[in-house]
Short mmCIF file of C-alpha atoms in Angstrom, two decimals:
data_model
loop_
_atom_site.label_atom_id
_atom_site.label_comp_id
_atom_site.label_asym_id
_atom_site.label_seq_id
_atom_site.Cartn_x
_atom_site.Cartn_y
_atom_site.Cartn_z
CA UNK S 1097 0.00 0.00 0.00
CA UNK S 1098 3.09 2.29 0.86
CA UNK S 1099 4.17 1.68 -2.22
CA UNK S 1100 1.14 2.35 -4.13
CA UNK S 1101 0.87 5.67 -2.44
CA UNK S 1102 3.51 7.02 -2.93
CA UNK S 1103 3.40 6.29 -7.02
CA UNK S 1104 -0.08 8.24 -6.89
CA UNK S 1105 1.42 10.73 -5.12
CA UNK S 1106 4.51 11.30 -7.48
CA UNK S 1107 1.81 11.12 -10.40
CA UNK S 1108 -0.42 13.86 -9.00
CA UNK S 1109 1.12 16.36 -6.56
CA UNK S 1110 2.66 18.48 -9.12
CA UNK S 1111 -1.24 19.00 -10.82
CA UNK S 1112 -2.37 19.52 -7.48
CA UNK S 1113 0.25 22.03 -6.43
CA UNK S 1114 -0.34 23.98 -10.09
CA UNK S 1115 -4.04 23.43 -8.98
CA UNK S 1116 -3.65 25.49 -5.75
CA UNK S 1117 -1.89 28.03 -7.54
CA UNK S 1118 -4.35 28.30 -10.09
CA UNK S 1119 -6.87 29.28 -7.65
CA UNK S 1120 -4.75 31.79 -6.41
CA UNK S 1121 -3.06 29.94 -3.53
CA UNK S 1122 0.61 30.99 -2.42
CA UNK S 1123 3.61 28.82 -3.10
CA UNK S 1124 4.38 27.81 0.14
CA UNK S 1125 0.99 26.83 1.23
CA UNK S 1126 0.09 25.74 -2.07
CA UNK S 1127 3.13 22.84 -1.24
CA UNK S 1128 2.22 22.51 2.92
CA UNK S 1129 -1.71 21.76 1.66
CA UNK S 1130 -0.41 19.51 -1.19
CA UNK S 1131 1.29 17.68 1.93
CA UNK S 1132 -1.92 17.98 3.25
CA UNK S 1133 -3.97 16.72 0.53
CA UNK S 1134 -2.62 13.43 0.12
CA UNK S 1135 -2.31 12.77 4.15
CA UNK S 1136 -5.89 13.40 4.17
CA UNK S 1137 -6.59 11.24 0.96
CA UNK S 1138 -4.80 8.54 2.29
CA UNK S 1139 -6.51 8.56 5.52
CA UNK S 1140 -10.00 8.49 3.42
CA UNK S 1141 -9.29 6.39 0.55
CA UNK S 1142 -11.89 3.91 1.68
CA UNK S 1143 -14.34 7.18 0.63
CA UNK S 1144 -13.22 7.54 -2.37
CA UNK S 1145 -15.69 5.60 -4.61
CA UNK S 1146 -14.42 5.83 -8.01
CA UNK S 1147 -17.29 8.24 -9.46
CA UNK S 1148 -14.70 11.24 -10.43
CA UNK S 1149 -11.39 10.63 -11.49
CA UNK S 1150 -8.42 10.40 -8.78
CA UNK S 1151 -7.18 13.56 -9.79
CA UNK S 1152 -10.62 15.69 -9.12
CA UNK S 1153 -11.10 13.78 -5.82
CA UNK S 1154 -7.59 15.16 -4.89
CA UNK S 1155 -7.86 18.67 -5.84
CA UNK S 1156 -11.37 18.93 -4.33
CA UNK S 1157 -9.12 17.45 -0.71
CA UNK S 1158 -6.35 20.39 -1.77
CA UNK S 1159 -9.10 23.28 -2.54
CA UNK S 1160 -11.53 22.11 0.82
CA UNK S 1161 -8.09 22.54 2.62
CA UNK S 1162 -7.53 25.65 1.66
CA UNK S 1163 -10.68 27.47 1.65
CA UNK S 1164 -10.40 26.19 5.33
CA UNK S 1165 -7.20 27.28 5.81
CA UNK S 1166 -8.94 30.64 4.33
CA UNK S 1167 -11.51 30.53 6.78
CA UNK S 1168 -9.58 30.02 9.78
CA UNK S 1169 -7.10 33.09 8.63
CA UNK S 1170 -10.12 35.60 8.06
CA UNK S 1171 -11.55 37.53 11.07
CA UNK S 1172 -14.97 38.00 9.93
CA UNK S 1173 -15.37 33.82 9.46
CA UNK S 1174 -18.88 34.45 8.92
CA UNK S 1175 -18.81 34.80 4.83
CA UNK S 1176 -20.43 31.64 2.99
CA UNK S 1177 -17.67 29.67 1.22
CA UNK S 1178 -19.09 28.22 -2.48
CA UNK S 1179 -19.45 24.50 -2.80
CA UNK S 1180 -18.49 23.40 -5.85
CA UNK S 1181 -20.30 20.11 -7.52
CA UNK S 1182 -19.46 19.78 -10.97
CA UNK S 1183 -18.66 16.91 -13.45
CA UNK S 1184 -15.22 16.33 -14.03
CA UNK S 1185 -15.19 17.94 -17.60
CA UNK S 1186 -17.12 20.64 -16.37
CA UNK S 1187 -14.51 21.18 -13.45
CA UNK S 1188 -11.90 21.07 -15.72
CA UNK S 1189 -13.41 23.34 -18.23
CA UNK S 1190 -14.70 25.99 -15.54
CA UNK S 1191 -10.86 26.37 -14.44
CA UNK S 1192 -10.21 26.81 -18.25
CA UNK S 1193 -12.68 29.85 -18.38
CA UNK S 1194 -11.05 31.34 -14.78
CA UNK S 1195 -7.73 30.65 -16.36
CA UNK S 1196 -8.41 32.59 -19.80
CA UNK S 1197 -8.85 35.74 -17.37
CA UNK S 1198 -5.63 36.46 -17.12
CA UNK S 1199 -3.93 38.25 -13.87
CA UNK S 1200 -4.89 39.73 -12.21
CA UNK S 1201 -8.80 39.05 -12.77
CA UNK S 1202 -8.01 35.49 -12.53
CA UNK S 1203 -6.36 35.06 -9.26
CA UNK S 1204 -9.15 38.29 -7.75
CA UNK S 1205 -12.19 36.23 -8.88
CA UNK S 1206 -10.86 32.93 -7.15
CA UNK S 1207 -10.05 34.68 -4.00
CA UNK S 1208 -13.18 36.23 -3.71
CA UNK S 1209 -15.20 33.81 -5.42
CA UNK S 1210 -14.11 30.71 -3.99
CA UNK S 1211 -11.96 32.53 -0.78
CA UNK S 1212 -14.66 34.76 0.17
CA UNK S 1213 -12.23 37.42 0.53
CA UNK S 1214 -13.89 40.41 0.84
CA UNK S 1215 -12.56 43.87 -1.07
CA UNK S 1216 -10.56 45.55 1.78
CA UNK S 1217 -8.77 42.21 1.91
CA UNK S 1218 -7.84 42.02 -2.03
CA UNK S 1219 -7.14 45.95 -1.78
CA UNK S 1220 -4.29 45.11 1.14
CA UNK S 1221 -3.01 41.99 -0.73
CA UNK S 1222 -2.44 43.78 -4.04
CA UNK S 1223 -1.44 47.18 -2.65
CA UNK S 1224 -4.25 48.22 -4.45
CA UNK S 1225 -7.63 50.76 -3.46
CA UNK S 1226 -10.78 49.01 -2.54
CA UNK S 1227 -12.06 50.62 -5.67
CA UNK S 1228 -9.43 48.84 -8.03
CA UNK S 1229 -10.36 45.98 -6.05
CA UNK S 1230 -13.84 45.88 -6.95
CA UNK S 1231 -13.45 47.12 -10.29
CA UNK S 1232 -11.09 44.08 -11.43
CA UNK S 1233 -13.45 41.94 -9.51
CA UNK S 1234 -16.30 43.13 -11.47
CA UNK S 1235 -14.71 42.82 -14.57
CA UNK S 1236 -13.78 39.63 -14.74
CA UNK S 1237 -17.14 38.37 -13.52
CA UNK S 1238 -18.32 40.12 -16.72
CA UNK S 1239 -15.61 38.15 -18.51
CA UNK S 1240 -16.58 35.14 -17.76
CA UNK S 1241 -20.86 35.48 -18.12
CA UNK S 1242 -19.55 36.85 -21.56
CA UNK S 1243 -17.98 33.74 -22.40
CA UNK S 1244 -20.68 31.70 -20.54
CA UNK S 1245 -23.26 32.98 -22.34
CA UNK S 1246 -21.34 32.14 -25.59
CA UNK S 1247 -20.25 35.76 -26.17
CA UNK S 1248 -17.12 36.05 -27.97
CA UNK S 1249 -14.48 37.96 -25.24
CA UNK S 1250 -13.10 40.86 -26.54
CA UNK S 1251 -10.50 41.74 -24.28
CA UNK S 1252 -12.77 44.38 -22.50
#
């Protein structure tokens, strides 16, 4: 089993790690919750049923771990967090579309989106107003209903 582990774990840390990033996580947590990740995964594997591939049960582990490793670290603990339920091509795709944002829309959406940072937060982390904040925020919400609703993006 040891054994077996630690192949899965050479196969899929480094697309969980680049996950975590993705969403907006920072390099050194993104590798202490990869850590995480598979401790927890191996501790559950008997709950892992087979009906999403490996790799989206693992980087559902890494992104639970650290929207509550968000959660803990914000004062005001009382925003809802999004749960995500999606197919695996619709995961896959949806991080596509968040992806095709560009920075930094991309990483503002996930960390308010999926963070539930709020805009003084994202202000102080970019060294930014509250305004440009919201403003980059609202953009690339617009963005991304564009695309959704099968609007070609134009760059604006």
């Amino acid at each position: 089993m040891e054994h077996q582990f630690e192949q899965v774990y050479r196969e899929y840390a480094g697309l969980v790690r680049r996950y975590l990033l993705k969403l907006g996580c920072d390099p050194q947590d993104a590798e202490d919750i990869t850590q995480d990740t598979f401790v927890k995964a191996l501790l559950r594997i008997d709950s892992f049923r087979g009906q999403s591939k490996l790799s989206v049960w693992l980087c559902a582990i890494a992104r639970n771990t650290w929207l509550n490793q968000l959660k803990r670290r914000k004062q005001d603990a009382d925003l809802p967090l999004p749960e995500i339920s999606v197919s695996d091509t619709q995961f896959w795709e949806w991080m596509d579309l968040v992806d095709s944002l560009g920075e930094p829309g991309r990483s503002v959406f996930l960390k308010r989106a999926l963070g539930g940072w709020d805009y003084p937060e994202l202000a102080r982390a970019y060294g930014k107003s509250e305004s440009w904040a919201r403003v980059t925020y609202h953009r690339a919400r617009l963005r991304l209903l564009k695309i959704l609703e099968g609007g070609k993006e134009d760059g604006t």
